[in-house]
Short mmCIF file of C-alpha atoms and ligand atoms in Angstrom, two decimals:
data_model
loop_
_atom_site.label_atom_id
_atom_site.label_comp_id
_atom_site.label_asym_id
_atom_site.label_seq_id
_atom_site.Cartn_x
_atom_site.Cartn_y
_atom_site.Cartn_z
CA UNK N 1 8.46 -5.25 54.42
CA UNK N 2 8.28 -1.57 52.61
CA UNK N 3 9.27 -1.85 48.92
CA UNK N 4 10.43 1.35 47.48
CA UNK N 5 13.79 -0.13 46.71
CA UNK N 6 14.07 -2.19 43.41
CA UNK N 7 15.40 -5.65 44.14
CA UNK N 8 18.79 -6.60 42.50
CA UNK N 9 16.88 -8.82 39.91
CA UNK N 10 14.52 -6.43 39.05
CA UNK N 11 17.12 -3.64 38.50
CA UNK N 12 18.91 -6.64 36.25
CA UNK N 13 15.78 -7.11 34.43
CA UNK N 14 15.07 -3.97 33.58
CA UNK N 15 18.57 -3.23 32.22
CA UNK N 16 18.90 -6.51 30.35
CA UNK N 17 15.51 -7.38 28.84
CA UNK N 18 14.31 -6.03 25.70
CA UNK N 19 10.97 -5.09 27.26
CA UNK N 20 8.13 -5.15 24.93
CA UNK N 21 4.94 -2.96 25.67
CA UNK N 22 2.46 -1.01 23.92
CA UNK N 23 3.56 2.65 22.47
CA UNK N 24 0.43 4.23 24.14
CA UNK N 25 1.57 3.72 27.59
CA UNK N 26 4.47 6.06 26.85
CA UNK N 27 2.95 8.49 24.65
CA UNK N 28 2.22 11.78 26.02
CA UNK N 29 -0.95 13.45 25.45
CA UNK N 30 0.77 16.03 22.88
CA UNK N 31 2.00 12.97 21.05
CA UNK N 32 -1.44 11.56 21.12
CA UNK N 33 -2.35 14.62 19.60
CA UNK N 34 -0.03 14.58 16.77
CA UNK N 35 -0.65 10.84 16.07
CA UNK N 36 -4.56 11.52 16.09
CA UNK N 37 -4.04 14.42 13.77
CA UNK N 38 -1.57 12.57 11.42
CA UNK N 39 -4.03 9.52 11.03
CA UNK N 40 -6.93 11.66 10.32
CA UNK N 41 -4.81 13.45 7.32
CA UNK N 42 -3.68 9.92 6.16
CA UNK N 43 -7.60 8.72 6.20
CA UNK N 44 -8.35 11.58 4.14
CA UNK N 45 -5.63 10.75 1.58
CA UNK N 46 -6.58 7.17 1.55
CA UNK N 47 -10.23 7.56 1.06
CA UNK N 48 -9.70 9.37 -2.53
CA UNK N 49 -6.49 7.41 -3.28
CA UNK N 50 -7.84 3.55 -3.53
CA UNK N 51 -5.78 2.80 -6.53
CA UNK N 52 -2.43 3.00 -7.66
CA UNK N 53 -3.65 5.63 -10.30
CA UNK N 54 -5.78 7.64 -7.73
CA UNK N 55 -2.61 7.39 -5.48
CA UNK N 56 -0.19 8.69 -7.78
CA UNK N 57 -2.56 11.80 -8.74
CA UNK N 58 -3.32 12.77 -4.98
CA UNK N 59 0.36 12.67 -4.61
CA UNK N 60 1.21 14.51 -7.35
CA UNK N 61 -1.52 17.12 -6.39
CA UNK N 62 0.07 17.36 -2.78
CA UNK N 63 4.03 17.54 -4.50
CA UNK N 64 3.02 20.27 -7.08
CA UNK N 65 1.74 22.36 -4.27
CA UNK N 66 4.83 21.82 -2.37
CA UNK N 67 7.14 23.19 -5.08
CA UNK N 68 8.37 19.31 -6.57
CA UNK N 69 8.84 19.33 -10.17
CA UNK N 70 8.62 16.89 -13.04
CA UNK N 71 12.34 15.52 -13.60
CA UNK N 72 11.28 15.69 -17.28
CA UNK N 73 10.65 19.50 -17.35
CA UNK N 74 14.08 20.51 -15.87
CA UNK N 75 17.39 20.47 -17.48
CA UNK N 76 19.80 20.14 -14.54
CA UNK N 77 19.17 19.28 -11.06
CA UNK N 78 21.20 20.94 -7.80
CA UNK N 79 21.40 20.29 -4.05
CA UNK N 80 18.07 21.12 -2.74
CA UNK N 81 15.95 20.70 -6.02
CA UNK N 82 12.82 18.44 -5.28
CA UNK N 83 11.65 16.45 -8.20
CA UNK N 84 9.47 13.75 -8.93
CA UNK N 85 9.09 11.03 -11.92
CA UNK N 86 5.95 9.49 -12.87
CA UNK N 87 5.73 6.04 -14.70
CA UNK N 88 2.24 5.69 -16.69
CA UNK N 89 0.33 7.14 -14.10
CA UNK N 90 0.70 4.10 -11.93
CA UNK N 91 4.33 4.60 -10.04
CA UNK N 92 6.31 7.40 -9.36
CA UNK N 93 9.26 8.18 -7.81
CA UNK N 94 10.32 11.33 -5.48
CA UNK N 95 13.78 12.56 -4.82
CA UNK N 96 15.21 15.55 -2.82
CA UNK N 97 18.54 16.28 -3.89
CA UNK N 98 21.13 16.34 -1.22
CA UNK N 99 24.10 18.28 -0.70
CA UNK N 100 26.66 15.60 -1.35
CA UNK N 101 27.12 13.63 -4.89
CA UNK N 102 24.37 11.01 -5.66
CA UNK N 103 27.34 8.64 -6.48
CA UNK N 104 27.86 8.61 -2.89
CA UNK N 105 24.31 6.83 -2.40
CA UNK N 106 20.89 7.56 -1.93
CA UNK N 107 18.71 6.94 1.02
CA UNK N 108 15.66 5.06 -0.14
CA UNK N 109 11.99 4.27 1.65
CA UNK N 110 10.10 1.97 -1.31
CA UNK N 111 6.27 1.39 -0.69
CA UNK N 112 3.85 -0.08 -3.08
CA UNK N 113 0.37 1.54 -4.33
CA UNK N 114 -1.30 -1.29 -5.43
CA UNK N 115 -3.52 -3.45 -3.46
CA UNK N 116 -5.52 -6.66 -3.92
CA UNK N 117 -8.83 -5.74 -5.33
CA UNK N 118 -11.25 -7.32 -8.46
CA UNK N 119 -10.11 -6.05 -12.07
CA UNK N 120 -12.62 -6.00 -14.82
CA UNK N 121 -12.04 -8.93 -17.85
CA UNK N 122 -11.95 -7.32 -21.18
CA UNK N 123 -15.18 -8.78 -22.22
CA UNK N 124 -17.01 -7.89 -19.04
CA UNK N 125 -20.61 -6.96 -19.97
CA UNK N 126 -22.99 -9.46 -20.12
CA UNK N 127 -26.72 -10.47 -19.31
CA UNK N 128 -28.20 -13.43 -17.53
CA UNK N 129 -31.79 -13.89 -16.38
CA UNK N 130 -32.77 -10.09 -16.22
CA UNK N 131 -29.61 -9.24 -14.71
CA UNK N 132 -27.10 -7.24 -15.88
CA UNK N 133 -23.17 -8.08 -14.90
CA UNK N 134 -19.74 -7.20 -15.03
CA UNK N 135 -17.32 -10.28 -15.15
CA UNK N 136 -14.16 -10.11 -12.85
CA UNK N 137 -10.33 -11.51 -12.70
CA UNK N 138 -8.88 -11.04 -9.10
CA UNK N 139 -5.81 -9.05 -8.47
CA UNK N 140 -3.43 -10.36 -6.03
CA UNK N 141 -4.02 -12.82 -3.16
CA UNK N 142 -7.55 -12.61 -1.75
CA UNK N 143 -9.88 -14.74 0.08
CA UNK N 144 -12.86 -14.73 -2.44
CA UNK N 145 -15.78 -15.00 0.20
CA UNK N 146 -14.54 -11.54 1.74
CA UNK N 147 -15.66 -9.82 -1.82
CA UNK N 148 -19.24 -10.75 -1.88
CA UNK N 149 -22.14 -8.95 -0.21
CA UNK N 150 -20.25 -5.86 0.08
CA UNK N 151 -20.37 -2.53 -1.48
CA UNK N 152 -17.96 -2.19 -4.09
CA UNK N 153 -17.05 0.99 -6.37
CA UNK N 154 -15.64 1.33 -9.82
CA UNK N 155 -12.35 2.97 -10.43
CA UNK N 156 -10.07 3.53 -13.53
CA UNK N 157 -9.75 4.13 -17.07
CA UNK N 158 -11.58 3.41 -20.52
CA UNK N 159 -9.16 4.76 -23.84
CA UNK N 160 -10.82 4.88 -26.70
CA UNK N 161 -9.09 4.05 -30.17
CA UNK N 162 -8.59 8.07 -30.67
CA UNK N 163 -6.65 8.02 -27.63
CA UNK N 164 -9.22 9.95 -25.25
CA UNK N 165 -9.08 8.91 -22.01
CA UNK N 166 -12.31 8.68 -19.76
CA UNK N 167 -11.58 8.43 -15.95
CA UNK N 168 -14.05 6.59 -13.97
CA UNK N 169 -15.06 6.80 -10.50
CA UNK N 170 -18.58 5.51 -9.26
CA UNK N 171 -19.73 4.50 -6.27
CA UNK N 172 -17.59 6.66 -3.72
CA UNK N 173 -19.76 9.77 -3.62
CA UNK N 174 -22.86 9.30 -1.34
CA UNK N 175 -25.11 9.94 -4.55
CA UNK N 176 -23.72 7.54 -6.47
CA UNK N 177 -24.97 3.99 -6.63
CA UNK N 178 -22.74 1.07 -5.36
CA UNK N 179 -22.11 -2.21 -6.84
CA UNK N 180 -22.27 -5.78 -5.23
CA UNK N 181 -21.34 -9.33 -5.81
CA UNK N 182 -24.40 -11.54 -4.04
CA UNK N 183 -24.01 -14.58 -2.12
CA UNK N 184 -26.00 -17.68 -1.59
CA UNK N 185 -28.60 -17.36 1.15
CA UNK N 186 -27.75 -20.07 3.96
CA UNK N 187 -31.13 -21.58 3.85
CA UNK N 188 -29.89 -22.98 0.50
CA UNK N 189 -26.25 -23.17 1.26
CA UNK N 190 -25.80 -26.62 2.90
CA UNK N 191 -23.88 -27.80 0.19
CA UNK N 192 -21.78 -24.72 0.02
CA UNK N 193 -21.05 -24.60 4.00
CA UNK N 194 -19.79 -28.16 3.35
CA UNK N 195 -17.14 -26.86 1.19
CA UNK N 196 -13.54 -26.03 2.09
CA UNK N 197 -13.06 -21.91 2.90
CA UNK N 198 -11.14 -21.78 -0.32
CA UNK N 199 -13.60 -23.23 -2.68
CA UNK N 200 -17.06 -21.76 -1.37
CA UNK N 201 -17.12 -18.72 -4.08
CA UNK N 202 -15.05 -19.76 -7.20
CA UNK N 203 -13.13 -16.80 -8.50
CA UNK N 204 -15.28 -17.17 -11.87
CA UNK N 205 -18.16 -16.53 -9.75
CA UNK N 206 -17.22 -13.12 -8.84
CA UNK N 207 -19.71 -11.55 -11.21
CA UNK N 208 -20.36 -7.90 -10.34
CA UNK N 209 -24.32 -6.97 -10.31
CA UNK N 210 -24.95 -3.64 -12.10
CA UNK N 211 -28.65 -3.55 -13.29
CA UNK N 212 -31.86 -5.17 -13.85
CA UNK N 213 -33.98 -2.71 -16.05
CA UNK N 214 -34.59 -4.02 -19.39
CA UNK N 215 -34.64 -1.18 -22.52
CA UNK N 216 -38.02 -1.26 -23.50
CA UNK N 217 -38.01 -2.67 -27.25
CA UNK N 218 -39.68 -5.99 -28.08
CA UNK N 219 -37.13 -6.36 -30.80
CA UNK N 220 -33.91 -6.29 -28.74
CA UNK N 221 -32.51 -9.91 -27.51
CA UNK N 222 -30.65 -8.12 -24.38
CA UNK N 223 -32.59 -5.56 -23.04
CA UNK N 224 -30.85 -5.16 -19.51
CA UNK N 225 -27.61 -5.26 -21.27
CA UNK N 226 -28.87 -2.69 -23.69
CA UNK N 227 -29.88 -0.48 -21.22
CA UNK N 228 -26.88 -0.56 -19.25
CA UNK N 229 -24.79 0.13 -22.48
CA UNK N 230 -27.15 3.27 -23.11
CA UNK N 231 -26.48 4.75 -19.54
CA UNK N 232 -22.80 3.94 -19.94
CA UNK N 233 -23.02 5.56 -23.38
CA UNK N 234 -24.83 8.31 -22.27
CA UNK N 235 -22.10 9.07 -19.74
CA UNK N 236 -19.07 7.94 -20.89
CA UNK N 237 -19.53 8.39 -24.63
CA UNK N 238 -18.36 4.72 -24.81
CA UNK N 239 -19.38 1.43 -26.50
CA UNK N 240 -19.27 -2.24 -25.51
CA UNK N 241 -15.63 -2.76 -27.39
CA UNK N 242 -14.12 0.17 -25.74
CA UNK N 243 -13.92 -2.14 -22.50
CA UNK N 244 -11.44 -4.06 -24.36
CA UNK N 245 -9.15 -1.24 -23.86
CA UNK N 246 -9.91 -0.03 -20.31
CA UNK N 247 -8.31 -0.92 -16.87
CA UNK N 248 -11.50 -0.87 -14.37
CA UNK N 249 -10.86 -2.18 -10.88
CA UNK N 250 -13.38 -2.67 -8.01
CA UNK N 251 -12.55 -1.83 -4.50
CA UNK N 252 -14.74 -1.70 -1.38
CA UNK N 253 -17.02 1.20 -1.56
CA UNK N 254 -16.76 2.24 2.39
CA UNK N 255 -14.42 4.85 3.63
CA UNK N 256 -11.21 4.41 6.18
CA UNK N 257 -12.78 4.96 9.81
CA UNK N 258 -11.27 5.38 13.16
CA UNK N 259 -11.92 1.96 14.95
CA UNK N 260 -12.56 1.01 18.49
CA UNK N 261 -14.29 3.12 21.26
CA UNK N 262 -10.79 4.51 22.09
CA UNK N 263 -10.35 5.27 18.18
CA UNK N 264 -6.80 3.77 18.49
CA UNK N 265 -7.02 1.99 15.17
CA UNK N 266 -7.75 2.82 11.79
CA UNK N 267 -9.89 0.41 9.57
CA UNK N 268 -9.62 0.83 5.86
CA UNK N 269 -9.26 -0.74 2.20
CA UNK N 270 -5.71 -0.81 0.48
CA UNK N 271 -3.72 -0.01 3.83
CA UNK N 272 -1.25 -2.69 2.51
CA UNK N 273 0.79 -0.76 1.38
CA UNK N 274 -0.75 2.69 1.18
CA UNK N 275 -0.50 3.05 4.92
CA UNK N 276 3.75 2.93 3.87
CA UNK N 277 3.22 4.56 0.69
CA UNK N 278 1.52 7.68 2.68
CA UNK N 279 3.72 7.68 5.65
CA UNK N 280 6.96 7.58 3.47
CA UNK N 281 5.44 10.51 1.16
CA UNK N 282 4.98 12.62 4.08
CA UNK N 283 8.47 11.67 5.19
CA UNK N 284 10.53 12.48 2.28
CA UNK N 285 8.52 15.77 1.77
CA UNK N 286 9.21 16.78 5.36
CA UNK N 287 12.60 15.60 6.24
CA UNK N 288 14.05 18.48 4.37
CA UNK N 289 17.44 18.83 2.39
CA UNK N 290 20.07 16.15 3.95
CA UNK N 291 23.78 15.11 2.58
CA UNK N 292 22.37 12.09 1.06
CA UNK N 293 19.56 12.35 -1.78
CA UNK N 294 16.48 11.17 -0.55
CA UNK N 295 14.00 8.83 -2.67
CA UNK N 296 10.82 7.69 -2.25
CA UNK N 297 9.34 4.87 -4.35
CA UNK N 298 5.94 4.66 -4.96
CA UNK N 299 5.66 1.02 -6.87
CA UNK N 300 3.29 -0.43 -8.63
CA UNK N 301 2.39 -4.43 -9.35
CA UNK N 302 3.93 -5.66 -6.07
CA UNK N 303 0.86 -7.66 -5.25
CA UNK N 304 1.40 -9.78 -8.43
CA UNK N 305 5.00 -10.19 -8.23
CA UNK N 306 6.27 -6.79 -9.29
CA UNK N 307 6.56 -7.36 -12.84
CA UNK N 308 6.01 -5.27 -15.80
CA UNK N 309 7.11 -1.72 -16.60
CA UNK N 310 5.38 -0.15 -13.66
CA UNK N 311 6.46 -2.98 -11.23
CA UNK N 312 9.77 -2.78 -9.40
CA UNK N 313 11.38 -5.44 -11.49
CA UNK N 314 11.62 -3.27 -14.19
CA UNK N 315 14.24 -0.91 -15.24
CA UNK N 316 12.20 2.35 -15.02
CA UNK N 317 13.87 3.00 -11.71
CA UNK N 318 17.53 2.64 -12.68
CA UNK N 319 16.32 4.97 -16.06
CA UNK N 320 15.04 7.33 -13.34
CA UNK N 321 18.49 7.20 -10.97
CA UNK N 322 20.55 7.31 -14.32
CA UNK N 323 18.55 10.66 -15.14
CA UNK N 324 19.61 12.11 -11.82
CA UNK N 325 22.84 11.41 -12.52
CA UNK N 326 22.61 13.01 -15.85
CA UNK N 327 20.83 16.08 -14.69
CA UNK N 328 23.42 16.58 -11.69
CA UNK N 329 26.42 16.11 -14.49
CA UNK N 330 27.83 13.77 -12.52
CA UNK N 331 27.39 10.74 -14.92
CA UNK N 332 30.10 8.46 -15.96
CA UNK N 333 30.02 4.88 -17.44
CA UNK N 334 28.80 2.25 -14.76
CA UNK N 335 28.36 4.62 -12.04
CA UNK N 336 24.94 3.35 -11.59
CA UNK N 337 26.25 0.39 -9.74
CA UNK N 338 28.32 2.80 -7.49
CA UNK N 339 25.14 4.47 -6.52
CA UNK N 340 23.34 1.18 -5.75
CA UNK N 341 26.18 -0.25 -3.84
CA UNK N 342 26.43 2.92 -1.78
CA UNK N 343 22.71 2.94 -1.07
CA UNK N 344 20.42 2.26 1.86
CA UNK N 345 16.96 1.31 1.67
CA UNK N 346 14.11 0.98 4.27
CA UNK N 347 11.36 -1.59 2.03
CA UNK N 348 8.32 -0.03 3.47
CA UNK N 349 5.56 -2.82 3.39
CA UNK N 350 3.16 -3.64 6.04
CA UNK N 351 3.69 -6.74 8.43
CA UNK N 352 1.48 -8.91 10.18
CA UNK N 353 0.12 -8.15 13.75
CA UNK N 354 -0.27 -10.93 15.80
CA UNK N 355 -4.13 -11.50 16.19
CA UNK N 356 -5.52 -13.70 19.19
CA UNK N 357 -8.07 -14.98 17.68
CA UNK N 358 -5.69 -16.76 15.13
CA UNK N 359 -2.61 -17.50 17.41
CA UNK N 360 -1.95 -20.81 16.12
CA UNK N 361 -0.16 -19.58 12.71
CA UNK N 362 1.82 -17.12 14.88
CA UNK N 363 5.27 -17.56 17.03
CA UNK N 364 4.20 -15.44 19.95
CA UNK N 365 8.01 -14.52 20.80
CA UNK N 366 8.68 -13.60 17.30
CA UNK N 367 5.35 -11.70 16.32
CA UNK N 368 4.75 -7.95 15.67
CA UNK N 369 2.21 -6.59 18.26
CA UNK N 370 -0.31 -3.70 17.16
CA UNK N 371 0.78 -0.30 18.92
CA UNK N 372 4.14 -1.92 19.75
CA UNK N 373 5.79 0.42 17.19
CA UNK N 374 7.18 -0.04 13.43
CA UNK N 375 7.61 -3.84 12.77
CA UNK N 376 11.08 -4.68 10.88
CA UNK N 377 11.20 -7.79 9.16
CA UNK N 378 15.04 -8.74 8.98
CA UNK N 379 14.10 -11.47 6.10
CA UNK N 380 11.17 -12.72 4.24
CA UNK N 381 10.99 -15.42 2.05
CA UNK N 382 9.24 -18.80 3.14
CA UNK N 383 9.98 -22.54 4.51
CA UNK N 384 13.56 -21.99 5.54
CA UNK N 385 13.77 -18.33 4.25
CA UNK N 386 13.65 -19.54 0.34
CA UNK N 387 13.43 -16.64 -1.97
CA UNK N 388 13.64 -13.91 0.62
CA UNK N 389 15.91 -10.99 1.11
CA UNK N 390 17.89 -10.96 4.37
CA UNK N 391 19.54 -7.54 6.00
CA UNK N 392 22.80 -7.79 7.21
CA UNK N 393 22.84 -7.45 11.00
CA UNK N 394 25.45 -4.39 10.55
CA UNK N 395 22.70 -2.33 8.82
CA UNK N 396 19.93 -3.09 11.65
CA UNK N 397 22.51 -2.19 14.34
CA UNK N 398 22.95 1.28 12.53
CA UNK N 399 19.30 1.67 12.54
CA UNK N 400 18.64 0.62 15.72
CA UNK N 401 21.32 3.26 16.76
CA UNK N 402 19.18 5.89 14.87
CA UNK N 403 15.64 4.94 16.24
CA UNK N 404 16.66 4.61 19.99
CA UNK N 405 18.30 7.78 19.85
CA UNK N 406 15.06 9.39 18.66
CA UNK N 407 13.15 7.47 20.86
CA UNK N 408 11.12 5.48 18.30
CA UNK N 409 9.46 2.42 19.30
CA UNK N 410 10.37 -0.46 17.06
CA UNK N 411 10.01 -4.14 16.97
CA UNK N 412 11.47 -6.83 14.82
CA UNK N 413 8.93 -9.74 13.85
CA UNK N 414 8.51 -12.80 11.29
CA UNK N 415 5.73 -12.98 9.20
CA UNK N 416 4.29 -16.44 11.07
CA UNK N 417 5.33 -19.71 12.05
CA UNK N 418 8.40 -21.22 10.33
CA UNK N 419 6.54 -23.78 8.47
CA UNK N 420 3.28 -22.20 8.06
CA UNK N 421 3.97 -19.81 4.94
CA UNK N 422 5.54 -16.82 3.88
CA UNK N 423 5.56 -13.90 2.13
CA UNK N 424 7.74 -11.23 0.02
CA UNK N 425 8.00 -7.49 -0.90
CA UNK N 426 10.38 -5.38 -3.23
CA UNK N 427 13.08 -5.42 -0.81
CA UNK N 428 15.06 -8.26 -2.80
CA UNK N 429 14.84 -6.30 -6.16
CA UNK N 430 16.96 -3.63 -4.70
CA UNK N 431 19.27 -5.85 -2.57
CA UNK N 432 20.00 -7.68 -5.55
CA UNK N 433 21.26 -4.51 -7.01
CA UNK N 434 23.42 -3.90 -3.88
CA UNK N 435 21.52 -1.67 -1.87
CA UNK N 436 21.41 -2.29 1.77
CA UNK N 437 17.82 -3.20 2.40
CA UNK N 438 15.21 -3.90 5.35
CA UNK N 439 11.52 -4.42 5.32
CA UNK N 440 10.00 -2.17 7.85
CA UNK N 441 6.08 -1.14 8.02
CA UNK N 442 3.04 -1.28 9.95
CA UNK N 443 1.83 -4.41 10.97
CA UNK N 444 -1.94 -5.04 10.25
CA UNK N 445 -4.72 -7.28 11.05
CA UNK N 446 -6.87 -8.78 8.34
CA UNK N 447 -4.32 -8.15 5.70
CA UNK N 448 -5.70 -8.38 2.04
CA UNK N 449 -9.20 -8.32 3.31
CA UNK N 450 -11.55 -5.54 2.22
CA UNK N 451 -11.21 -3.93 5.38
CA UNK N 452 -7.45 -3.79 7.06
CA UNK N 453 -7.03 -3.14 10.72
CA UNK N 454 -3.80 -0.55 11.57
CA UNK N 455 -2.77 0.97 14.62
CA UNK N 456 -2.59 4.61 14.62
CA UNK N 457 0.43 4.43 17.06
CA UNK N 458 2.52 2.20 14.42
CA UNK N 459 1.14 4.86 11.77
CA UNK N 460 2.84 7.47 13.46
CA UNK N 461 5.84 5.29 14.36
CA UNK N 462 6.07 4.34 10.64
CA UNK N 463 6.11 7.97 9.64
CA UNK N 464 8.73 9.33 12.28
CA UNK N 465 10.75 6.01 11.39
CA UNK N 466 11.28 7.00 7.66
CA UNK N 467 11.74 10.60 8.17
CA UNK N 468 14.53 10.20 10.65
CA UNK N 469 16.33 7.54 8.20
CA UNK N 470 16.16 10.48 5.41
CA UNK N 471 17.55 12.71 8.03
CA UNK N 472 20.24 10.73 9.97
CA UNK N 473 21.03 7.18 7.84
MN1 LIG W 501 2.59 -5.05 0.59
MN1 LIG W 502 0.05 -7.64 -0.27
#
């Protein structure tokens, strides 16, 4: 029979089912061009912003170029003003002041700019058997075995007792040396290979190889260590004790690259959560002045529980909002609470993309798929939603309306199977203050590894989502 007519069932199916498919199937050539251009800009930014301090620096450069002012440098703020506040070089808040009063609520998009890595211990430098090493203490949830036998670079600061701050960034330039952590050859690894994966490489054994050349003087006991210290003294003017007041981070020395013959994905270090941080930054800059004040949060220490004075748990964000109220002339007792209760937020953090190689940990029906659009997690937490933040249906309904009106593809997902595990973001911290919050971001593969994978379609869809949220929520 001729089959030009859709059957009743087919028509009903199209009308009633939530059809899930790759966003690339619907993307026009023009959209694909926008997606690829945006992704290139993202990769360039990521390659010079591998740590929280570097991200803040790159973001400040971009904001300064675009007319943003340091909130501390202005006496008063008015609708249309663009300001930022930098907290100890590691986190920052950006605001575009809206036409309505701030007490009517903020539209917030909040991401984090710290990523799992290896930090140097305070007493890092030592010599053993003709090699010099830096001893490390890992930061955040890593699989230790992934950090051996790859090129690593050193980023951070060393602060001398006179307050002078030395910035370190070595291993990124192609003329720089790189560093690595050695692994055992398979020939002698019989015992190691029988260990559980999590025990194959001890965290304590993540020691960075940094030199092998002795200082030429018989009287010296640790010649290789001395030679390294001499090089560091010449280059940075530091002594060994200056490491006591340093923050040096080891990150992969390779750059973010397009992945696949079709170049449909980005592979790169630190996409958790710099992919959401960058898209949120671009969104707040490009959304324009709206009725509600738009705020972008770039927080630190999310990977270790958001504690400390640069983490989201600190009162610094409250202080920032209070300063907005002070400088707009609106402030009065307890107004901050009202601001939070009137505010909405997208907690912009990466999700888990369904990985067919590790399918057993996921509930396929409730998984996020790469290239299917930005991924919302209604709730986080683990084993019975414990400790998670759960978004209200009313808020999700409103957001769905905005996304569908703007033809932005999105999906709602869970991290993994109910009993398998879980995780958290900064969402609960703002939700506890009274803000309407939901987690949403780019779903990635190989999360927390040295080379995370994200779909370019999803990256662009996150950017569009954050932008329309500022414009229309
Ligand atoms: Mn994250
Ligand atoms: Mn993470």
